[in-house]
Amino acid sequence: MNILILGGGGREHALAWAALQNPKCDRLIVAPGNAGTAAIAENARLDIEDGDAVAEFAAENGVDFVIVGPEAPLVAGVADRLRDAGLAVFGPSAAAAQLEGSKSFTKSICDAAGAPTAAYAHFTDLDAALAHVETQGAPIVIKADGLAAGKGVIVAMDLETAREAVRDILGGQFGQAEVVIEEFMSGEEASLFVLVDGTECLPVGTAQDHKRAFDGDEGPNTGGMGAYSPAPVLTDALVEKTMAEIVRPTMAEMARRGTPYSGVLYAGLMIEDGQPRLVEYNCRWGDPECQALMMRLGAQALDLMLACAEGRLGAAQVAWADDHAMTVVLAAKGYPGAYDKGSEIRGLEALPETSSEMMFHAGTTETEGKITANGGRVLNATARGATLREARDRAYALAEATDWPQGFWRSDIGWRAL
Ligand code: AMP
Ligand code: GLY
């Protein structure tokens, strides 16, 4: 089968790496890909948010199955366009991707489904929003509605920060004039990944990531500086509770509204006193969580994503190994602020590449035989082991063996679990 993966980050390199382990994969194209995917598959230049362009490319190249990595093409309706063209697609419709695209939409689904989440209110009027902040008090959480690449969330520990955030958002800094004001939830955060084919739901792993840039969870928020799977806090019993109280009721509500969900559902959870509550849904694999999950799932990841796309999840099962995986993000110095592009990365060819150790590429490009940095998050040192400690030691050994003076990484990924 010919497979097209849309995206160009570490997540997509990991998806490509897993797909290639499966004998069903004949030809693999990644658009736009990166230097890592170029080494194992074909990269293609393509506007991945243009559904017509992707459908045309798929037809010209005999593509049978499309895996959509990032949220933007999903929210733009690329999966709908490809399904209309008769292709098997992994990723939800634009209507279902609203679970990530609109925070107030997700809140209304949770309300209708009775799923536990933070109490909230939605405002477009500045004075009304400010008055609400005064009555609620701090800590309080202020969110710009719509996709804001994770940057639209302000966890305000004091009232002045909250007021300022409300003024910024309703003043249009994030390109929208809507704000969701939420109750602050304390507890431990973890993520549950569930495949959904409209009706059936199959949990495929848990993970925890580290959003802050620096050790000790200090510094600015990022897309994620490292992750590990499984998340010890999400015991089997808690996964079942989350499925019963949050995931299945919300997926049933989506189907009832005529917008069934198909693809991977990423449930960001807050767990306190044994009770999970939903922080947010994303409509895609997490990045870098996907890298750790793919390393654990291996070749079966493709079978599971196909079963999901073809509505066969009811008969699917995950073959679990009793293992742990960790991914450590190597980022360009300065990230998530300003950083330089174009620095050369050396030593990659000497790194081991096995079923349990991989340096996945994120923002890299190859020019004249040299691998150079081309983004903020650049490489993802990923490893698996019998214990999390073993996975961590192997992942950090990959990072240490890389010769890239312009990069940095956190040294404490997994501290909570270890
Ligand atoms: P989101 O974009 O909704 O995932 O929010 C980004 C991060 O903000 C989450 O991963 C949490 O760490 C934090 N956060 C969001 N909502 C809440 C909440 N209601 N209470 C506490 N922390 C939150
Ligand atoms: N690592 C967080 C995310 O993918 O949203």
Short mmCIF file of C-alpha atoms and ligand atoms in Angstrom, two decimals:
data_model
loop_
_atom_site.label_atom_id
_atom_site.label_comp_id
_atom_site.label_asym_id
_atom_site.label_seq_id
_atom_site.Cartn_x
_atom_site.Cartn_y
_atom_site.Cartn_z
CA MET A 1 0.00 0.00 0.00
CA ASN A 2 1.10 3.54 -0.77
CA ILE A 3 0.97 5.85 2.22
CA LEU A 4 1.14 9.64 2.45
CA ILE A 5 1.93 11.30 5.78
CA LEU A 6 1.17 15.01 6.09
CA GLY A 7 3.46 17.06 8.32
CA GLY A 8 7.14 17.69 8.88
CA GLY A 9 7.89 17.38 12.57
CA GLY A 10 9.27 14.75 14.91
CA ARG A 11 5.79 13.29 15.15
CA GLU A 12 5.72 12.63 11.41
CA HIS A 13 9.23 11.12 11.38
CA ALA A 14 8.12 8.74 14.14
CA LEU A 15 4.90 7.86 12.27
CA ALA A 16 6.94 7.18 9.12
CA TRP A 17 9.46 5.08 11.03
CA ALA A 18 6.69 2.95 12.56
CA ALA A 19 4.81 2.58 9.25
CA LEU A 20 7.97 1.36 7.49
CA GLN A 21 8.31 -1.50 9.95
CA ASN A 22 5.00 -2.87 8.70
CA PRO A 23 5.21 -5.07 5.57
CA LYS A 24 1.93 -3.53 4.32
CA CYS A 25 3.80 -0.32 3.58
CA ASP A 26 5.11 -0.39 -0.01
CA ARG A 27 5.72 3.25 -0.78
CA LEU A 28 5.89 6.06 1.77
CA ILE A 29 5.73 9.77 1.03
CA VAL A 30 5.97 12.51 3.66
CA ALA A 31 4.90 16.08 2.86
CA PRO A 32 6.75 18.26 3.54
CA GLY A 33 8.85 16.00 5.81
CA ASN A 34 12.32 16.83 7.12
CA ALA A 35 15.88 15.50 6.76
CA GLY A 36 14.94 12.45 8.88
CA THR A 37 12.00 11.44 6.70
CA ALA A 38 14.05 12.10 3.55
CA ALA A 39 16.48 9.41 4.72
CA ILE A 40 13.81 6.71 5.08
CA ALA A 41 11.00 7.78 2.70
CA GLU A 42 10.26 10.27 -0.10
CA ASN A 43 9.67 13.90 0.80
CA ALA A 44 7.22 15.91 -1.28
CA ARG A 45 6.55 19.64 -1.48
CA LEU A 46 2.88 20.23 -1.01
CA ASP A 47 0.59 22.79 0.60
CA ILE A 48 -0.84 20.40 3.18
CA GLU A 49 -3.65 22.77 4.18
CA ASP A 50 -4.98 22.83 0.61
CA GLY A 51 -7.36 19.84 0.37
CA ASP A 52 -7.62 20.01 -3.42
CA ALA A 53 -3.85 20.03 -3.84
CA VAL A 54 -3.42 17.07 -1.47
CA ALA A 55 -6.23 15.10 -3.19
CA GLU A 56 -4.67 15.75 -6.60
CA PHE A 57 -1.22 14.71 -5.38
CA ALA A 58 -2.67 11.54 -3.83
CA ALA A 59 -4.41 10.60 -7.08
CA GLU A 60 -1.29 11.23 -9.18
CA ASN A 61 0.84 9.11 -6.87
CA GLY A 62 -1.54 6.18 -6.33
CA VAL A 63 -1.82 6.89 -2.61
CA ASP A 64 -4.14 4.49 -0.73
CA PHE A 65 -3.92 5.85 2.80
CA VAL A 66 -3.28 9.34 4.17
CA ILE A 67 -2.19 9.97 7.75
CA VAL A 68 -2.68 13.59 8.78
CA GLY A 69 -0.17 14.65 11.47
CA PRO A 70 -0.86 18.27 12.55
CA GLU A 71 -4.11 19.97 13.52
CA ALA A 72 -4.12 22.80 10.95
CA PRO A 73 -4.98 20.65 7.89
CA LEU A 74 -7.64 18.83 9.93
CA VAL A 75 -9.30 22.05 11.04
CA ALA A 76 -9.05 23.23 7.40
CA GLY A 77 -11.06 20.20 6.24
CA VAL A 78 -8.32 18.31 4.40
CA ALA A 79 -9.49 14.94 5.77
CA ASP A 80 -13.05 15.64 4.51
CA ARG A 81 -11.77 16.48 1.04
CA LEU A 82 -9.69 13.27 0.90
CA ARG A 83 -12.55 11.09 2.14
CA ASP A 84 -14.80 12.61 -0.52
CA ALA A 85 -12.18 11.49 -3.03
CA GLY A 86 -12.57 7.92 -1.76
CA LEU A 87 -9.29 7.68 0.16
CA ALA A 88 -8.72 6.01 3.52
CA VAL A 89 -7.76 8.82 5.90
CA PHE A 90 -6.48 8.88 9.46
CA GLY A 91 -7.74 12.10 11.02
CA PRO A 92 -11.08 13.68 11.89
CA SER A 93 -13.38 15.83 9.79
CA ALA A 94 -13.23 19.61 10.17
CA ALA A 95 -16.45 19.45 12.18
CA ALA A 96 -14.97 16.90 14.60
CA ALA A 97 -11.61 18.72 14.76
CA GLN A 98 -13.50 21.57 16.45
CA LEU A 99 -12.74 19.59 19.61
CA GLU A 100 -9.27 21.08 19.30
CA GLY A 101 -10.12 24.15 17.25
CA SER A 102 -12.67 25.64 19.63
CA LYS A 103 -12.49 25.54 23.39
CA SER A 104 -16.09 26.68 23.83
CA PHE A 105 -17.25 23.90 21.46
CA THR A 106 -15.46 21.30 23.60
CA LYS A 107 -16.99 22.77 26.75
CA SER A 108 -20.48 22.49 25.30
CA ILE A 109 -19.84 18.85 24.32
CA CYS A 110 -18.59 18.11 27.85
CA ASP A 111 -21.66 19.77 29.36
CA ALA A 112 -24.02 17.76 27.16
CA ALA A 113 -22.11 14.52 27.91
CA GLY A 114 -21.74 15.18 31.65
CA ALA A 115 -17.95 14.84 31.37
CA PRO A 116 -15.98 16.33 34.28
CA THR A 117 -13.99 19.43 33.32
CA ALA A 118 -13.29 22.89 34.77
CA ALA A 119 -16.24 25.23 35.23
CA TYR A 120 -16.10 27.98 32.62
CA ALA A 121 -17.72 30.98 31.06
CA HIS A 122 -17.37 32.38 27.56
CA PHE A 123 -17.15 36.12 26.77
CA THR A 124 -16.82 38.49 23.86
CA ASP A 125 -17.45 41.63 25.92
CA LEU A 126 -14.43 43.06 27.77
CA ASP A 127 -16.33 44.56 30.73
CA ALA A 128 -18.36 41.42 31.30
CA ALA A 129 -15.18 39.30 31.18
CA LEU A 130 -13.37 41.59 33.64
CA ALA A 131 -16.34 41.56 36.00
CA HIS A 132 -16.35 37.75 35.90
CA VAL A 133 -12.64 37.65 36.79
CA GLU A 134 -13.32 39.88 39.83
CA THR A 135 -16.11 37.63 41.14
CA GLN A 136 -14.17 34.40 40.58
CA GLY A 137 -10.80 35.51 42.01
CA ALA A 138 -7.37 33.95 41.37
CA PRO A 139 -5.91 31.51 40.51
CA ILE A 140 -7.93 31.45 37.32
CA VAL A 141 -7.31 30.34 33.74
CA ILE A 142 -7.80 32.63 30.75
CA LYS A 143 -7.93 31.14 27.24
CA ALA A 144 -8.11 32.71 23.81
CA ASP A 145 -10.61 30.65 21.81
CA GLY A 146 -9.46 29.03 18.58
CA LEU A 147 -6.12 27.50 17.62
CA ALA A 148 -3.37 29.57 19.21
CA ALA A 149 -0.59 26.96 19.15
CA GLY A 150 -0.87 26.51 22.91
CA LYS A 151 0.09 30.13 23.44
CA GLY A 152 -3.44 31.32 24.06
CA VAL A 153 -3.64 29.91 27.61
CA ILE A 154 -2.71 31.99 30.64
CA VAL A 155 -2.79 30.29 34.02
CA ALA A 156 -3.08 33.44 36.16
CA MET A 157 -1.99 33.05 39.76
CA ASP A 158 -3.05 36.61 40.62
CA LEU A 159 -5.86 38.94 39.57
CA GLU A 160 -3.69 41.51 37.79
CA THR A 161 -2.25 38.84 35.46
CA ALA A 162 -5.79 37.65 34.79
CA ARG A 163 -7.07 41.13 33.96
CA GLU A 164 -4.13 41.77 31.67
CA ALA A 165 -4.70 38.45 29.85
CA VAL A 166 -8.37 39.25 29.30
CA ARG A 167 -7.48 42.70 27.95
CA ASP A 168 -4.81 41.21 25.63
CA ILE A 169 -7.14 38.58 24.19
CA LEU A 170 -10.21 40.73 23.75
CA GLY A 171 -7.87 43.36 22.35
CA GLY A 172 -7.20 40.96 19.47
CA GLN A 173 -3.61 39.83 20.16
CA PHE A 174 -4.49 36.24 19.26
CA GLY A 175 -6.55 37.11 16.24
CA GLN A 176 -9.90 36.47 17.87
CA ALA A 177 -12.21 38.41 20.11
CA GLU A 178 -13.42 35.56 22.31
CA VAL A 179 -12.23 34.45 25.69
CA VAL A 180 -12.97 31.38 27.81
CA ILE A 181 -12.47 31.92 31.55
CA GLU A 182 -11.99 28.71 33.49
CA GLU A 183 -11.78 27.44 37.01
CA PHE A 184 -8.16 26.60 37.91
CA MET A 185 -7.69 22.85 38.37
CA SER A 186 -4.87 21.55 40.54
CA GLY A 187 -3.47 18.04 40.33
CA GLU A 188 -1.15 16.06 38.06
CA GLU A 189 -1.41 16.35 34.28
CA ALA A 190 -1.25 13.35 31.98
CA SER A 191 -2.50 12.47 28.53
CA LEU A 192 -4.51 9.55 27.24
CA PHE A 193 -4.47 8.68 23.53
CA VAL A 194 -7.54 6.93 22.16
CA LEU A 195 -8.31 5.74 18.64
CA VAL A 196 -11.91 6.43 17.69
CA ASP A 197 -13.67 5.26 14.53
CA GLY A 198 -16.94 7.06 15.02
CA THR A 199 -18.39 4.54 17.43
CA GLU A 200 -15.62 2.35 18.85
CA CYS A 201 -12.93 3.73 21.19
CA LEU A 202 -9.59 1.97 21.77
CA PRO A 203 -7.01 3.38 24.23
CA VAL A 204 -3.52 3.21 22.68
CA GLY A 205 -1.30 4.66 25.35
CA THR A 206 -0.66 7.24 28.02
CA ALA A 207 2.08 9.87 28.23
CA GLN A 208 3.28 12.91 30.12
CA ASP A 209 5.10 15.78 28.53
CA HIS A 210 7.08 18.76 29.80
CA LYS A 211 5.80 22.04 28.43
CA ARG A 212 8.23 24.48 30.08
CA ALA A 213 11.52 25.26 28.36
CA PHE A 214 13.93 24.73 31.26
CA ASP A 215 14.79 22.26 34.01
CA GLY A 216 12.57 22.26 37.05
CA ASP A 217 9.57 23.18 34.86
CA GLU A 218 10.84 26.76 34.70
CA GLY A 219 10.76 29.23 31.83
CA PRO A 220 8.26 29.87 29.06
CA ASN A 221 5.77 27.38 27.65
CA THR A 222 6.82 25.46 24.53
CA GLY A 223 5.26 22.86 22.26
CA GLY A 224 6.85 20.24 24.54
CA MET A 225 10.47 19.58 25.57
CA GLY A 226 10.19 15.86 26.20
CA ALA A 227 7.74 13.09 26.99
CA TYR A 228 7.53 9.59 28.28
CA SER A 229 5.08 6.72 28.06
CA PRO A 230 3.39 5.21 29.97
CA ALA A 231 2.34 7.85 32.50
CA PRO A 232 2.47 6.11 35.91
CA VAL A 233 -0.35 8.29 37.28
CA LEU A 234 -2.74 6.86 34.67
CA THR A 235 -3.22 3.39 36.09
CA ASP A 236 -5.38 0.88 34.18
CA ALA A 237 -8.24 1.67 36.56
CA LEU A 238 -7.92 5.41 35.91
CA VAL A 239 -7.78 4.85 32.15
CA GLU A 240 -11.02 2.86 32.42
CA LYS A 241 -12.59 5.60 34.56
CA THR A 242 -11.52 8.24 32.04
CA MET A 243 -12.94 6.18 29.17
CA ALA A 244 -16.24 5.67 31.02
CA GLU A 245 -16.70 9.22 32.35
CA ILE A 246 -15.05 11.40 29.70
CA VAL A 247 -14.04 9.80 26.40
CA ARG A 248 -16.99 7.51 25.58
CA PRO A 249 -19.71 9.99 26.59
CA THR A 250 -18.13 12.84 24.61
CA MET A 251 -17.58 10.62 21.56
CA ALA A 252 -21.22 9.46 21.81
CA GLU A 253 -22.31 13.10 21.94
CA MET A 254 -20.25 13.88 18.82
CA ALA A 255 -21.95 10.99 16.98
CA ARG A 256 -25.38 12.07 18.25
CA ARG A 257 -24.78 15.54 16.79
CA GLY A 258 -24.03 14.02 13.40
CA THR A 259 -20.29 14.76 13.58
CA PRO A 260 -18.73 11.44 14.64
CA TYR A 261 -15.03 11.55 15.48
CA SER A 262 -12.51 9.47 13.54
CA GLY A 263 -8.79 9.43 14.28
CA VAL A 264 -6.70 9.72 17.41
CA LEU A 265 -8.18 11.68 20.26
CA TYR A 266 -5.64 13.19 22.63
CA ALA A 267 -7.24 13.77 26.02
CA GLY A 268 -5.25 16.15 28.23
CA LEU A 269 -6.27 15.32 31.79
CA MET A 270 -5.83 16.73 35.28
CA ILE A 271 -5.89 14.07 37.98
CA GLU A 272 -6.56 14.89 41.59
CA ASP A 273 -7.55 12.46 44.35
CA GLY A 274 -8.13 9.69 41.83
CA GLN A 275 -10.55 11.78 39.78
CA PRO A 276 -9.69 12.64 36.14
CA ARG A 277 -10.96 15.88 34.64
CA LEU A 278 -10.57 17.02 31.05
CA VAL A 279 -8.19 19.93 30.45
CA GLU A 280 -8.46 19.84 26.67
CA TYR A 281 -8.89 17.62 23.66
CA ASN A 282 -6.52 17.62 20.72
CA CYS A 283 -7.42 15.95 17.44
CA ARG A 284 -3.98 14.48 16.65
CA TRP A 285 -1.04 12.66 18.18
CA GLY A 286 0.92 14.83 20.60
CA ASP A 287 4.34 16.04 19.55
CA PRO A 288 6.65 14.81 21.16
CA GLU A 289 4.35 12.26 22.89
CA CYS A 290 3.88 10.47 19.54
CA GLN A 291 7.60 9.70 19.32
CA ALA A 292 7.51 7.74 22.60
CA LEU A 293 4.20 6.08 21.71
CA MET A 294 5.37 4.99 18.23
CA MET A 295 8.51 3.52 19.69
CA ARG A 296 6.34 1.38 21.97
CA LEU A 297 3.75 0.42 19.35
CA GLY A 298 6.13 -0.24 16.43
CA ALA A 299 4.70 -1.88 13.29
CA GLN A 300 1.22 -2.39 14.75
CA ALA A 301 0.71 1.39 14.77
CA LEU A 302 -0.04 1.25 11.03
CA ASP A 303 -2.56 -1.61 11.43
CA LEU A 304 -4.28 0.28 14.23
CA MET A 305 -4.48 3.55 12.27
CA LEU A 306 -5.83 1.66 9.23
CA ALA A 307 -8.42 -0.15 11.34
CA CYS A 308 -9.42 3.25 12.71
CA ALA A 309 -9.73 4.83 9.25
CA GLU A 310 -11.74 1.87 7.93
CA GLY A 311 -14.14 1.62 10.87
CA ARG A 312 -12.79 -1.74 12.06
CA LEU A 313 -11.65 -0.77 15.56
CA GLY A 314 -14.23 -3.04 17.20
CA ALA A 315 -12.09 -6.04 16.23
CA ALA A 316 -8.71 -4.37 16.88
CA GLN A 317 -6.44 -4.91 19.86
CA VAL A 318 -3.19 -3.41 21.05
CA ALA A 319 -0.39 -5.92 21.70
CA TRP A 320 1.23 -4.29 24.72
CA ALA A 321 4.81 -4.84 25.74
CA ASP A 322 5.72 -4.13 29.34
CA ASP A 323 8.10 -1.36 28.35
CA HIS A 324 8.77 2.37 28.72
CA ALA A 325 9.84 5.00 26.22
CA MET A 326 11.16 8.52 26.51
CA THR A 327 11.85 11.29 24.05
CA VAL A 328 14.10 14.27 24.79
CA VAL A 329 13.72 17.34 22.58
CA LEU A 330 16.89 19.04 21.35
CA ALA A 331 15.92 22.64 20.63
CA ALA A 332 17.75 25.60 19.11
CA LYS A 333 19.19 27.95 21.76
CA GLY A 334 16.68 30.77 22.22
CA TYR A 335 13.58 28.61 21.58
CA PRO A 336 10.69 29.29 22.20
CA GLY A 337 11.83 32.88 21.63
CA ALA A 338 14.04 33.99 18.75
CA TYR A 339 16.62 31.46 17.54
CA ASP A 340 18.98 31.05 14.61
CA LYS A 341 18.44 28.65 11.76
CA GLY A 342 21.07 27.02 9.60
CA SER A 343 23.57 25.70 12.15
CA GLU A 344 25.11 22.39 11.18
CA ILE A 345 24.38 19.24 13.20
CA ARG A 346 27.15 16.66 13.21
CA GLY A 347 27.54 13.13 14.46
CA LEU A 348 24.06 11.90 13.56
CA GLU A 349 25.30 9.17 11.21
CA ALA A 350 27.20 7.51 14.08
CA LEU A 351 24.12 7.18 16.31
CA PRO A 352 22.53 3.75 16.75
CA GLU A 353 19.23 3.29 14.88
CA THR A 354 17.39 0.30 16.28
CA SER A 355 13.85 -0.67 17.24
CA SER A 356 14.58 0.85 20.64
CA GLU A 357 16.82 3.86 19.90
CA MET A 358 16.14 6.53 17.32
CA MET A 359 17.07 10.13 16.86
CA PHE A 360 13.89 11.42 15.25
CA HIS A 361 14.23 14.63 13.28
CA ALA A 362 11.90 17.60 13.73
CA GLY A 363 13.11 20.96 12.34
CA THR A 364 15.98 19.73 10.17
CA THR A 365 16.86 20.06 6.54
CA GLU A 366 19.61 18.60 4.36
CA THR A 367 21.63 20.78 2.04
CA GLU A 368 24.70 19.58 0.16
CA GLY A 369 25.04 16.54 2.37
CA LYS A 370 24.89 18.55 5.59
CA ILE A 371 22.08 18.35 8.13
CA THR A 372 21.18 21.79 9.42
CA ALA A 373 18.73 23.10 12.00
CA ASN A 374 15.63 24.61 10.47
CA GLY A 375 13.27 25.17 13.38
CA GLY A 376 12.88 25.60 17.13
CA ARG A 377 12.48 21.97 18.12
CA VAL A 378 15.08 20.24 16.00
CA LEU A 379 15.77 16.65 17.11
CA ASN A 380 14.01 14.13 19.37
CA ALA A 381 16.28 11.60 21.07
CA THR A 382 13.95 8.66 21.67
CA ALA A 383 14.57 5.34 23.37
CA ARG A 384 12.78 2.40 24.91
CA GLY A 385 13.73 0.19 27.83
CA ALA A 386 12.43 -2.29 30.37
CA THR A 387 12.25 0.56 32.87
CA LEU A 388 11.79 4.30 32.46
CA ARG A 389 15.27 4.81 33.90
CA GLU A 390 16.76 2.62 31.17
CA ALA A 391 14.77 4.44 28.48
CA ARG A 392 15.94 7.77 29.88
CA ASP A 393 19.61 6.78 30.04
CA ARG A 394 19.52 5.59 26.43
CA ALA A 395 17.66 8.70 25.18
CA TYR A 396 20.13 11.01 26.92
CA ALA A 397 23.06 9.00 25.53
CA LEU A 398 21.75 9.79 22.03
CA ALA A 399 21.47 13.49 22.87
CA GLU A 400 24.98 13.60 24.39
CA ALA A 401 26.49 11.87 21.34
CA THR A 402 25.11 14.54 18.99
CA ASP A 403 27.48 17.31 17.99
CA TRP A 404 25.35 20.45 17.87
CA PRO A 405 26.70 23.30 20.02
CA GLN A 406 23.79 25.57 19.03
CA GLY A 407 21.27 23.24 20.68
CA PHE A 408 20.04 22.70 24.23
CA TRP A 409 17.80 20.24 26.02
CA ARG A 410 16.26 19.74 29.43
CA SER A 411 18.18 17.35 31.63
CA ASP A 412 15.24 16.31 33.81
CA ILE A 413 12.65 14.75 31.49
CA GLY A 414 10.70 12.18 33.48
CA TRP A 415 11.63 13.61 36.90
CA ARG A 416 8.13 13.17 38.27
CA ALA A 417 7.90 9.51 37.30
CA LEU A 418 11.47 8.74 38.38
P1 AMP B 1 -4.54 23.93 26.90
O1 AMP B 1 -4.06 24.68 25.69
O2 AMP B 1 -5.99 24.06 27.17
O3 AMP B 1 -4.02 22.55 26.95
O4 AMP B 1 -3.77 24.57 28.14
C1 AMP B 1 -2.36 24.55 28.20
C2 AMP B 1 -1.94 24.20 29.61
O5 AMP B 1 -2.49 25.13 30.53
C3 AMP B 1 -2.42 22.85 30.08
O6 AMP B 1 -1.59 21.82 29.67
C4 AMP B 1 -2.41 23.05 31.57
O7 AMP B 1 -1.13 22.89 32.10
C5 AMP B 1 -2.82 24.47 31.74
N1 AMP B 1 -4.26 24.57 31.96
C6 AMP B 1 -5.24 24.73 31.05
N2 AMP B 1 -6.46 24.78 31.61
C7 AMP B 1 -6.25 24.66 32.94
C8 AMP B 1 -7.13 24.67 34.09
N3 AMP B 1 -8.45 24.84 33.96
N4 AMP B 1 -6.56 24.54 35.30
C9 AMP B 1 -5.22 24.41 35.44
N5 AMP B 1 -4.36 24.41 34.43
C10 AMP B 1 -4.85 24.54 33.18
N1 GLY B 2 3.08 18.17 23.34
C1 GLY B 2 1.86 18.85 23.38
C2 GLY B 2 1.07 18.81 22.15
O1 GLY B 2 1.35 18.10 21.21
O2 GLY B 2 0.06 19.51 22.09
#
